[in-house]
Amino acid sequence: MQNLEILNMENFYLYMVIALAILAIADLVVGVSNDAVNFLNSAIGSKAISFQSIMIIASVGIACGAIFSSGMMEVARKGIFVPSQFHFDEIMIIFMAVMITDILLLDFFNTLGMPTSTTVSIVFELLGAAVSVAIMQILLKNESILNLGTYINTAKATEIMLGIVGSVIIAFSIGAFVQFVSRAILSFHFNEKAKWMGALFGGVALTAITYFIFVKGIKGTSYADIPYAWLGDTTIKSFLEEQLILIIVASLVVWSLIAYFLIVILKKNIYRLIIGVGTFALALAFAGNDLVNFIGVPIAAWQSYEAWIAADGVAATEFGMEVLAQKVPTPTTLLFASGIIMILTLWFSKKARRVTETEINLAREGEGQERFEPNFLSRGIVRLAMAVSGESKNLVSNKTRTWLDKQFTKPELVLTKSQQKDLPAFDMVRAAVNLMVAGILISIATSYKLPLSTTYVSFMVAMGTSLADRAWGAESAVYRVAGVLNVIGGWFFTAIIAFVSAGFMAWIIHVGGGAAIAVLLFIAVFILFRNYVSHKKQSKVDKAEDRLQRAESSSIQGVIHESAKNISNVMKRGNKIYSNAIKGLAAQDLALLKKNKNQIIKLSNEVDELRENIFYFIKNLDESSVKASDFYINVLSYLQDITQSLEYITKATHKHVNNNHKKLKFTQFKELKEVDGAVSDLYSKANNLFDQEEFSQLAEIVHNKSAIFDLVSEKIQKQVERTRKDESSPKNTTLYFSLLLETKDLLGATMNLLEEYDYAHDAKVKPATISEQI
């Protein structure tokens, strides 16, 4: 009977190990989707290399890093908790709780498109789960809670927290300083500078990156501890430490000469080489060192299971885990397989690209669509920075300020519409500095065994260089600072939520056993699937044509034909929004009204974006195209009036139902449906005419506009009579009048828009001719 019980327990824990292996694969996918931002951004943002070449370079770096990885995860084995204080059953609870939490947490950040640290997440998940299990042990043994320190390595957790704060400040500051110096020397016209300057910059950058490859990519591997005859029977690790100065000086000389040869003799762009080698280096370091964040816990669980099985009959509740205190290398086969999964994820994960877009968007040059909204903290920081900048100008002579302004002046480019879309987010000098500084900082931290997240360093270096490069102008600074604060806040949120969630998961598994594990795994799969479907749906929405596009033409007829799709779009979406407001009000459908409210906010934001681009539209016009600017400005004004009326109607109907006010009377609904039918008919006709660019038929709609205005006025008059005689609800009366009056404003703005097109359209000019001009 006892043997049967032991066999059942062996099977139970074997299933746990298999489940952890599957979770490890999923964790690799979500982990790479988030960490890819570290080594792809500089190359993608600068467009120095083709996207396919970037992916190939990063894939080779990941493959090399995975194969030469040490495969040891001391954090998972003994870095956070003391293994000898736990038994096998408790260790398995900790590991299962950690893996489930890690996958859900990283996928959550990927879905939001926010970069976070896989190192911090795994560390605080281990800490949270271990604390939870330790507290349960303490309560079971009636010990003092002060004994928690014997179970947990609190010094390590404190060290990592200080490392987070330190890396954020140091990386940002040094990134900003190095970029400022580099730009002051090279300027934005770096290709026109003396050849020796480019060669020297290339030598310094490539030396830093090479050192980074040695220290971070090779020094931390198991191969670095093996003596080699060609090094005089010393290890690579010892050689790197003893000959540090010699390696740096030799690398600087050799790389500078190679750079000079490439620039002068072969006429090659040295910055492309720096970016390519830097991308390879960061990818190699990521796979070689961060790989264990994803597979370290499952491998530790597997090795724990093997040790328990070898104990032959010892109960899981009695088998101590001193074995985890030993160093056990990971089989190369597992590392190679993990590397393959990481490479496939890199190529096919759309979430990885979304996380990458977040950092590039915050670091890009010039203006554009901002993802983050400003807050009181970002406004305060920008005001403080502007005040400090104003005062610091007095410390620099006018001559120096003039010289610096010249060095930081960006070249003005006259580009076509297609060329503007192909512009890089930043130039190759900034991309090279990003990779060089990130490499140096991570190398130094590794040398001194300091806890440091590659995500934090890479992101903050990029933000520091963008600030120093004057990429955050007065028009965008408040948005960019808000974005940085959001990301940093997300990092601390990662630590807190990882700790709490893993601890809670461990408690549930401890109480519920196998059934709890099955339920949690099912919930995890469900959430991952739901997030996948949600992200796929959102991607389709982002790609949909149903979005307003800004005009690029310089003639009035060109603007008419180019903006026709926008008007058709507004007519179609406005019709649906108005009808849904009436339907939702009639059915008291709060969900429909809430969705409708989100739709009008989206449409209103798109119109606002078009208005914000008026400056660039007018700047691109020639002197003979003033009428085109007047027409376009009037059209945008009418579009804004339309969206404001729709927004008021949508919010009023949502508020009425959300506050549980009385339904409108049947007669009122009947009249509203009649008005809705007339509005729907108008908008459908307009939609078709603009869709087919049949502008000559707009006159017919405008000519018959009095009919629909008379209909709305008639309904208003009827409500006045009802109010005087038998209306008893002030809320209903107010809502009904508000809807009809706002509908009248909506129709007025719509007719003004149609009249503008009818008046400006010239039937003699064909769309094909305009397309050729564009």
PDB file of N, CA, C and O in Angstrom, residues 411-474:
ATOM      1  N   PRO A 411      19.456  68.845 -40.232  1.00  0.00           N
ATOM      2  CA  PRO A 411      19.340  69.276 -41.646  1.00  0.00           C
ATOM      3  C   PRO A 411      17.878  69.297 -42.088  1.00  0.00           C
ATOM      4  O   PRO A 411      17.094  68.406 -41.738  1.00  0.00           O
ATOM      5  N   GLU A 412      17.494  70.331 -42.812  1.00  0.00           N
ATOM      6  CA  GLU A 412      16.125  70.430 -43.315  1.00  0.00           C
ATOM      7  C   GLU A 412      16.019  69.688 -44.643  1.00  0.00           C
ATOM      8  O   GLU A 412      16.766  69.960 -45.583  1.00  0.00           O
ATOM      9  N   LEU A 413      15.096  68.756 -44.696  1.00  0.00           N
ATOM     10  CA  LEU A 413      14.935  67.916 -45.874  1.00  0.00           C
ATOM     11  C   LEU A 413      13.600  68.197 -46.547  1.00  0.00           C
ATOM     12  O   LEU A 413      12.578  68.311 -45.875  1.00  0.00           O
ATOM     13  N   VAL A 414      13.609  68.320 -47.853  1.00  0.00           N
ATOM     14  CA  VAL A 414      12.372  68.464 -48.627  1.00  0.00           C
ATOM     15  C   VAL A 414      12.063  67.089 -49.203  1.00  0.00           C
ATOM     16  O   VAL A 414      12.742  66.612 -50.111  1.00  0.00           O
ATOM     17  N   LEU A 415      11.044  66.441 -48.649  1.00  0.00           N
ATOM     18  CA  LEU A 415      10.765  65.052 -48.991  1.00  0.00           C
ATOM     19  C   LEU A 415       9.357  64.881 -49.524  1.00  0.00           C
ATOM     20  O   LEU A 415       8.458  65.654 -49.199  1.00  0.00           O
ATOM     21  N   THR A 416       9.174  63.845 -50.319  1.00  0.00           N
ATOM     22  CA  THR A 416       7.838  63.491 -50.796  1.00  0.00           C
ATOM     23  C   THR A 416       7.104  62.737 -49.704  1.00  0.00           C
ATOM     24  O   THR A 416       7.681  62.369 -48.676  1.00  0.00           O
ATOM     25  N   LYS A 417       5.830  62.482 -49.946  1.00  0.00           N
ATOM     26  CA  LYS A 417       4.998  61.780 -48.971  1.00  0.00           C
ATOM     27  C   LYS A 417       5.576  60.399 -48.633  1.00  0.00           C
ATOM     28  O   LYS A 417       5.676  60.022 -47.466  1.00  0.00           O
ATOM     29  N   SER A 418       5.978  59.642 -49.642  1.00  0.00           N
ATOM     30  CA  SER A 418       6.510  58.298 -49.406  1.00  0.00           C
ATOM     31  C   SER A 418       7.851  58.351 -48.694  1.00  0.00           C
ATOM     32  O   SER A 418       8.159  57.502 -47.849  1.00  0.00           O
ATOM     33  N   GLN A 419       8.676  59.349 -49.008  1.00  0.00           N
ATOM     34  CA  GLN A 419       9.982  59.480 -48.361  1.00  0.00           C
ATOM     35  C   GLN A 419       9.847  59.827 -46.885  1.00  0.00           C
ATOM     36  O   GLN A 419      10.641  59.378 -46.059  1.00  0.00           O
ATOM     37  N   GLN A 420       8.844  60.624 -46.532  1.00  0.00           N
ATOM     38  CA  GLN A 420       8.627  60.987 -45.131  1.00  0.00           C
ATOM     39  C   GLN A 420       8.315  59.760 -44.288  1.00  0.00           C
ATOM     40  O   GLN A 420       8.741  59.636 -43.149  1.00  0.00           O
ATOM     41  N   LYS A 421       7.559  58.839 -44.867  1.00  0.00           N
ATOM     42  CA  LYS A 421       7.201  57.619 -44.131  1.00  0.00           C
ATOM     43  C   LYS A 421       8.414  56.727 -43.894  1.00  0.00           C
ATOM     44  O   LYS A 421       8.453  55.952 -42.952  1.00  0.00           O
ATOM     45  N   ASP A 422       9.415  56.832 -44.781  1.00  0.00           N
ATOM     46  CA  ASP A 422      10.600  55.984 -44.684  1.00  0.00           C
ATOM     47  C   ASP A 422      11.707  56.589 -43.838  1.00  0.00           C
ATOM     48  O   ASP A 422      12.772  55.979 -43.690  1.00  0.00           O
ATOM     49  N   LEU A 423      11.490  57.786 -43.293  1.00  0.00           N
ATOM     50  CA  LEU A 423      12.517  58.411 -42.455  1.00  0.00           C
ATOM     51  C   LEU A 423      12.770  57.584 -41.196  1.00  0.00           C
ATOM     52  O   LEU A 423      11.830  57.069 -40.588  1.00  0.00           O
ATOM     53  N   PRO A 424      14.037  57.446 -40.778  1.00  0.00           N
ATOM     54  CA  PRO A 424      14.319  56.721 -39.529  1.00  0.00           C
ATOM     55  C   PRO A 424      13.865  57.527 -38.318  1.00  0.00           C
ATOM     56  O   PRO A 424      13.725  58.754 -38.387  1.00  0.00           O
ATOM     57  N   ALA A 425      13.640  56.833 -37.197  1.00  0.00           N
ATOM     58  CA  ALA A 425      13.217  57.513 -35.974  1.00  0.00           C
ATOM     59  C   ALA A 425      14.355  58.356 -35.404  1.00  0.00           C
ATOM     60  O   ALA A 425      14.116  59.374 -34.761  1.00  0.00           O
ATOM     61  N   PHE A 426      15.597  57.933 -35.631  1.00  0.00           N
ATOM     62  CA  PHE A 426      16.785  58.694 -35.213  1.00  0.00           C
ATOM     63  C   PHE A 426      17.946  58.265 -36.089  1.00  0.00           C
ATOM     64  O   PHE A 426      17.871  57.259 -36.800  1.00  0.00           O
ATOM     65  N   ASP A 427      19.047  59.032 -36.050  1.00  0.00           N
ATOM     66  CA  ASP A 427      20.143  58.754 -36.971  1.00  0.00           C
ATOM     67  C   ASP A 427      21.095  57.699 -36.418  1.00  0.00           C
ATOM     68  O   ASP A 427      20.948  57.205 -35.302  1.00  0.00           O
ATOM     69  N   MET A 428      22.108  57.373 -37.225  1.00  0.00           N
ATOM     70  CA  MET A 428      23.012  56.269 -36.887  1.00  0.00           C
ATOM     71  C   MET A 428      23.971  56.605 -35.753  1.00  0.00           C
ATOM     72  O   MET A 428      24.449  55.704 -35.053  1.00  0.00           O
ATOM     73  N   VAL A 429      24.269  57.879 -35.556  1.00  0.00           N
ATOM     74  CA  VAL A 429      25.141  58.257 -34.438  1.00  0.00           C
ATOM     75  C   VAL A 429      24.460  57.915 -33.110  1.00  0.00           C
ATOM     76  O   VAL A 429      25.071  57.316 -32.216  1.00  0.00           O
ATOM     77  N   ARG A 430      23.201  58.282 -32.996  1.00  0.00           N
ATOM     78  CA  ARG A 430      22.474  57.976 -31.745  1.00  0.00           C
ATOM     79  C   ARG A 430      22.315  56.470 -31.556  1.00  0.00           C
ATOM     80  O   ARG A 430      22.424  55.971 -30.434  1.00  0.00           O
ATOM     81  N   ALA A 431      22.038  55.747 -32.630  1.00  0.00           N
ATOM     82  CA  ALA A 431      21.903  54.287 -32.526  1.00  0.00           C
ATOM     83  C   ALA A 431      23.210  53.662 -32.045  1.00  0.00           C
ATOM     84  O   ALA A 431      23.212  52.765 -31.186  1.00  0.00           O
ATOM     85  N   ALA A 432      24.346  54.156 -32.587  1.00  0.00           N
ATOM     86  CA  ALA A 432      25.654  53.626 -32.187  1.00  0.00           C
ATOM     87  C   ALA A 432      25.943  53.930 -30.719  1.00  0.00           C
ATOM     88  O   ALA A 432      26.456  53.078 -29.979  1.00  0.00           O
ATOM     89  N   VAL A 433      25.601  55.148 -30.283  1.00  0.00           N
ATOM     90  CA  VAL A 433      25.807  55.522 -28.875  1.00  0.00           C
ATOM     91  C   VAL A 433      24.935  54.665 -27.963  1.00  0.00           C
ATOM     92  O   VAL A 433      25.382  54.216 -26.897  1.00  0.00           O
ATOM     93  N   ASN A 434      23.689  54.424 -28.358  1.00  0.00           N
ATOM     94  CA  ASN A 434      22.811  53.558 -27.563  1.00  0.00           C
ATOM     95  C   ASN A 434      23.447  52.205 -27.294  1.00  0.00           C
ATOM     96  O   ASN A 434      23.493  51.728 -26.155  1.00  0.00           O
ATOM     97  N   LEU A 435      23.950  51.576 -28.361  1.00  0.00           N
ATOM     98  CA  LEU A 435      24.536  50.234 -28.236  1.00  0.00           C
ATOM     99  C   LEU A 435      25.859  50.275 -27.471  1.00  0.00           C
ATOM    100  O   LEU A 435      26.137  49.406 -26.645  1.00  0.00           O
ATOM    101  N   MET A 436      26.667  51.304 -27.739  1.00  0.00           N
ATOM    102  CA  MET A 436      27.971  51.417 -27.091  1.00  0.00           C
ATOM    103  C   MET A 436      27.826  51.626 -25.581  1.00  0.00           C
ATOM    104  O   MET A 436      28.442  50.917 -24.781  1.00  0.00           O
ATOM    105  N   VAL A 437      26.991  52.581 -25.178  1.00  0.00           N
ATOM    106  CA  VAL A 437      26.836  52.896 -23.758  1.00  0.00           C
ATOM    107  C   VAL A 437      26.168  51.747 -23.006  1.00  0.00           C
ATOM    108  O   VAL A 437      26.596  51.381 -21.901  1.00  0.00           O
ATOM    109  N   ALA A 438      25.125  51.157 -23.605  1.00  0.00           N
ATOM    110  CA  ALA A 438      24.471  50.017 -22.959  1.00  0.00           C
ATOM    111  C   ALA A 438      25.466  48.880 -22.761  1.00  0.00           C
ATOM    112  O   ALA A 438      25.507  48.251 -21.690  1.00  0.00           O
ATOM    113  N   GLY A 439      26.278  48.630 -23.771  1.00  0.00           N
ATOM    114  CA  GLY A 439      27.273  47.571 -23.663  1.00  0.00           C
ATOM    115  C   GLY A 439      28.275  47.826 -22.556  1.00  0.00           C
ATOM    116  O   GLY A 439      28.600  46.929 -21.765  1.00  0.00           O
ATOM    117  N   ILE A 440      28.791  49.058 -22.465  1.00  0.00           N
ATOM    118  CA  ILE A 440      29.784  49.401 -21.429  1.00  0.00           C
ATOM    119  C   ILE A 440      29.184  49.259 -20.035  1.00  0.00           C
ATOM    120  O   ILE A 440      29.783  48.656 -19.135  1.00  0.00           O
ATOM    121  N   LEU A 441      28.000  49.798 -19.823  1.00  0.00           N
ATOM    122  CA  LEU A 441      27.381  49.752 -18.486  1.00  0.00           C
ATOM    123  C   LEU A 441      27.085  48.329 -18.043  1.00  0.00           C
ATOM    124  O   LEU A 441      27.336  47.962 -16.888  1.00  0.00           O
ATOM    125  N   ILE A 442      26.554  47.521 -18.951  1.00  0.00           N
ATOM    126  CA  ILE A 442      26.255  46.132 -18.592  1.00  0.00           C
ATOM    127  C   ILE A 442      27.549  45.364 -18.324  1.00  0.00           C
ATOM    128  O   ILE A 442      27.617  44.538 -17.410  1.00  0.00           O
ATOM    129  N   SER A 443      28.605  45.656 -19.088  1.00  0.00           N
ATOM    130  CA  SER A 443      29.904  44.998 -18.887  1.00  0.00           C
ATOM    131  C   SER A 443      30.476  45.334 -17.511  1.00  0.00           C
ATOM    132  O   SER A 443      30.955  44.457 -16.787  1.00  0.00           O
ATOM    133  N   ILE A 444      30.447  46.619 -17.154  1.00  0.00           N
ATOM    134  CA  ILE A 444      30.985  47.046 -15.856  1.00  0.00           C
ATOM    135  C   ILE A 444      30.205  46.401 -14.714  1.00  0.00           C
ATOM    136  O   ILE A 444      30.791  45.906 -13.731  1.00  0.00           O
ATOM    137  N   ALA A 445      28.874  46.397 -14.833  1.00  0.00           N
ATOM    138  CA  ALA A 445      28.052  45.797 -13.785  1.00  0.00           C
ATOM    139  C   ALA A 445      28.347  44.310 -13.646  1.00  0.00           C
ATOM    140  O   ALA A 445      28.417  43.773 -12.531  1.00  0.00           O
ATOM    141  N   THR A 446      28.545  43.624 -14.776  1.00  0.00           N
ATOM    142  CA  THR A 446      28.860  42.193 -14.739  1.00  0.00           C
ATOM    143  C   THR A 446      30.208  41.963 -14.076  1.00  0.00           C
ATOM    144  O   THR A 446      30.368  41.025 -13.288  1.00  0.00           O
ATOM    145  N   SER A 447      31.190  42.815 -14.387  1.00  0.00           N
ATOM    146  CA  SER A 447      32.537  42.661 -13.814  1.00  0.00           C
ATOM    147  C   SER A 447      32.514  42.758 -12.296  1.00  0.00           C
ATOM    148  O   SER A 447      33.219  42.026 -11.600  1.00  0.00           O
ATOM    149  N   TYR A 448      31.686  43.674 -11.774  1.00  0.00           N
ATOM    150  CA  TYR A 448      31.617  43.870 -10.326  1.00  0.00           C
ATOM    151  C   TYR A 448      30.489  43.078  -9.672  1.00  0.00           C
ATOM    152  O   TYR A 448      30.176  43.288  -8.513  1.00  0.00           O
ATOM    153  N   LYS A 449      29.882  42.157 -10.473  1.00  0.00           N
ATOM    154  CA  LYS A 449      28.812  41.298  -9.965  1.00  0.00           C
ATOM    155  C   LYS A 449      27.652  42.105  -9.368  1.00  0.00           C
ATOM    156  O   LYS A 449      27.064  41.731  -8.342  1.00  0.00           O
ATOM    157  N   LEU A 450      27.348  43.222 -10.014  1.00  0.00           N
ATOM    158  CA  LEU A 450      26.245  44.057  -9.545  1.00  0.00           C
ATOM    159  C   LEU A 450      24.943  43.614 -10.218  1.00  0.00           C
ATOM    160  O   LEU A 450      24.927  43.292 -11.398  1.00  0.00           O
ATOM    161  N   PRO A 451      23.819  43.578  -9.461  1.00  0.00           N
ATOM    162  CA  PRO A 451      22.532  43.210 -10.064  1.00  0.00           C
ATOM    163  C   PRO A 451      22.064  44.312 -11.005  1.00  0.00           C
ATOM    164  O   PRO A 451      22.051  45.480 -10.645  1.00  0.00           O
ATOM    165  N   LEU A 452      21.729  43.935 -12.232  1.00  0.00           N
ATOM    166  CA  LEU A 452      21.371  44.953 -13.212  1.00  0.00           C
ATOM    167  C   LEU A 452      20.497  44.318 -14.288  1.00  0.00           C
ATOM    168  O   LEU A 452      20.733  43.202 -14.716  1.00  0.00           O
ATOM    169  N   SER A 453      19.464  45.037 -14.690  1.00  0.00           N
ATOM    170  CA  SER A 453      18.556  44.542 -15.726  1.00  0.00           C
ATOM    171  C   SER A 453      18.936  45.122 -17.075  1.00  0.00           C
ATOM    172  O   SER A 453      19.081  46.336 -17.223  1.00  0.00           O
ATOM    173  N   THR A 454      19.114  44.242 -18.075  1.00  0.00           N
ATOM    174  CA  THR A 454      19.450  44.715 -19.417  1.00  0.00           C
ATOM    175  C   THR A 454      18.331  45.584 -19.988  1.00  0.00           C
ATOM    176  O   THR A 454      18.577  46.522 -20.739  1.00  0.00           O
ATOM    177  N   THR A 455      17.084  45.276 -19.614  1.00  0.00           N
ATOM    178  CA  THR A 455      15.948  46.075 -20.088  1.00  0.00           C
ATOM    179  C   THR A 455      16.044  47.501 -19.568  1.00  0.00           C
ATOM    180  O   THR A 455      15.883  48.470 -20.320  1.00  0.00           O
ATOM    181  N   TYR A 456      16.286  47.635 -18.270  1.00  0.00           N
ATOM    182  CA  TYR A 456      16.354  48.961 -17.662  1.00  0.00           C
ATOM    183  C   TYR A 456      17.473  49.787 -18.271  1.00  0.00           C
ATOM    184  O   TYR A 456      17.297  50.967 -18.593  1.00  0.00           O
ATOM    185  N   VAL A 457      18.642  49.159 -18.426  1.00  0.00           N
ATOM    186  CA  VAL A 457      19.795  49.880 -18.966  1.00  0.00           C
ATOM    187  C   VAL A 457      19.541  50.291 -20.413  1.00  0.00           C
ATOM    188  O   VAL A 457      19.731  51.462 -20.785  1.00  0.00           O
ATOM    189  N   SER A 458      19.096  49.357 -21.242  1.00  0.00           N
ATOM    190  CA  SER A 458      18.871  49.653 -22.664  1.00  0.00           C
ATOM    191  C   SER A 458      17.836  50.754 -22.843  1.00  0.00           C
ATOM    192  O   SER A 458      18.021  51.674 -23.655  1.00  0.00           O
ATOM    193  N   PHE A 459      16.738  50.673 -22.097  1.00  0.00           N
ATOM    194  CA  PHE A 459      15.664  51.651 -22.240  1.00  0.00           C
ATOM    195  C   PHE A 459      16.106  53.033 -21.765  1.00  0.00           C
ATOM    196  O   PHE A 459      15.899  54.035 -22.461  1.00  0.00           O
ATOM    197  N   MET A 460      16.724  53.105 -20.591  1.00  0.00           N
ATOM    198  CA  MET A 460      17.096  54.404 -20.038  1.00  0.00           C
ATOM    199  C   MET A 460      18.231  55.057 -20.808  1.00  0.00           C
ATOM    200  O   MET A 460      18.290  56.284 -20.912  1.00  0.00           O
ATOM    201  N   VAL A 461      19.140  54.264 -21.359  1.00  0.00           N
ATOM    202  CA  VAL A 461      20.180  54.824 -22.230  1.00  0.00           C
ATOM    203  C   VAL A 461      19.527  55.466 -23.452  1.00  0.00           C
ATOM    204  O   VAL A 461      19.869  56.592 -23.852  1.00  0.00           O
ATOM    205  N   ALA A 462      18.561  54.765 -24.051  1.00  0.00           N
ATOM    206  CA  ALA A 462      17.862  55.299 -25.225  1.00  0.00           C
ATOM    207  C   ALA A 462      17.116  56.589 -24.890  1.00  0.00           C
ATOM    208  O   ALA A 462      17.080  57.528 -25.700  1.00  0.00           O
ATOM    209  N   MET A 463      16.519  56.652 -23.713  1.00  0.00           N
ATOM    210  CA  MET A 463      15.807  57.865 -23.311  1.00  0.00           C
ATOM    211  C   MET A 463      16.788  59.007 -23.036  1.00  0.00           C
ATOM    212  O   MET A 463      16.540  60.166 -23.383  1.00  0.00           O
ATOM    213  N   GLY A 464      17.924  58.684 -22.412  1.00  0.00           N
ATOM    214  CA  GLY A 464      18.929  59.711 -22.133  1.00  0.00           C
ATOM    215  C   GLY A 464      19.518  60.289 -23.400  1.00  0.00           C
ATOM    216  O   GLY A 464      19.680  61.512 -23.530  1.00  0.00           O
ATOM    217  N   THR A 465      19.822  59.424 -24.377  1.00  0.00           N
ATOM    218  CA  THR A 465      20.388  59.913 -25.642  1.00  0.00           C
ATOM    219  C   THR A 465      19.373  60.744 -26.418  1.00  0.00           C
ATOM    220  O   THR A 465      19.739  61.721 -27.077  1.00  0.00           O
ATOM    221  N   SER A 466      18.096  60.371 -26.365  1.00  0.00           N
ATOM    222  CA  SER A 466      17.080  61.147 -27.091  1.00  0.00           C
ATOM    223  C   SER A 466      16.898  62.530 -26.473  1.00  0.00           C
ATOM    224  O   SER A 466      16.700  63.521 -27.188  1.00  0.00           O
ATOM    225  N   LEU A 467      16.994  62.614 -25.147  1.00  0.00           N
ATOM    226  CA  LEU A 467      16.900  63.914 -24.477  1.00  0.00           C
ATOM    227  C   LEU A 467      18.096  64.793 -24.848  1.00  0.00           C
ATOM    228  O   LEU A 467      17.928  65.965 -25.210  1.00  0.00           O
ATOM    229  N   ALA A 468      19.299  64.230 -24.765  1.00  0.00           N
ATOM    230  CA  ALA A 468      20.508  64.998 -25.073  1.00  0.00           C
ATOM    231  C   ALA A 468      20.548  65.413 -26.536  1.00  0.00           C
ATOM    232  O   ALA A 468      21.128  66.442 -26.888  1.00  0.00           O
ATOM    233  N   ASP A 469      19.914  64.640 -27.396  1.00  0.00           N
ATOM    234  CA  ASP A 469      19.921  64.912 -28.830  1.00  0.00           C
ATOM    235  C   ASP A 469      18.855  65.927 -29.229  1.00  0.00           C
ATOM    236  O   ASP A 469      18.638  66.162 -30.422  1.00  0.00           O
ATOM    237  N   ARG A 470      18.168  66.486 -28.219  1.00  0.00           N
ATOM    238  CA  ARG A 470      17.105  67.474 -28.431  1.00  0.00           C
ATOM    239  C   ARG A 470      15.946  66.910 -29.253  1.00  0.00           C
ATOM    240  O   ARG A 470      15.302  67.605 -30.033  1.00  0.00           O
ATOM    241  N   ALA A 471      15.711  65.600 -29.073  1.00  0.00           N
ATOM    242  CA  ALA A 471      14.581  64.966 -29.755  1.00  0.00           C
ATOM    243  C   ALA A 471      13.275  65.299 -29.054  1.00  0.00           C
ATOM    244  O   ALA A 471      12.206  65.194 -29.645  1.00  0.00           O
ATOM    245  N   TRP A 472      13.382  65.665 -27.771  1.00  0.00           N
ATOM    246  CA  TRP A 472      12.190  66.042 -27.006  1.00  0.00           C
ATOM    247  C   TRP A 472      12.065  67.562 -27.033  1.00  0.00           C
ATOM    248  O   TRP A 472      12.582  68.263 -26.168  1.00  0.00           O
ATOM    249  N   GLY A 473      11.363  68.072 -28.029  1.00  0.00           N
ATOM    250  CA  GLY A 473      11.167  69.506 -28.134  1.00  0.00           C
ATOM    251  C   GLY A 473      10.017  69.975 -27.270  1.00  0.00           C
ATOM    252  O   GLY A 473       9.361  69.190 -26.578  1.00  0.00           O
ATOM    253  N   ALA A 474       9.761  71.264 -27.319  1.00  0.00           N
ATOM    254  CA  ALA A 474       8.670  71.850 -26.528  1.00  0.00           C
ATOM    255  C   ALA A 474       7.319  71.254 -26.907  1.00  0.00           C
ATOM    256  O   ALA A 474       6.407  71.187 -26.093  1.00  0.00           O
TER     257      ALA A 474
END
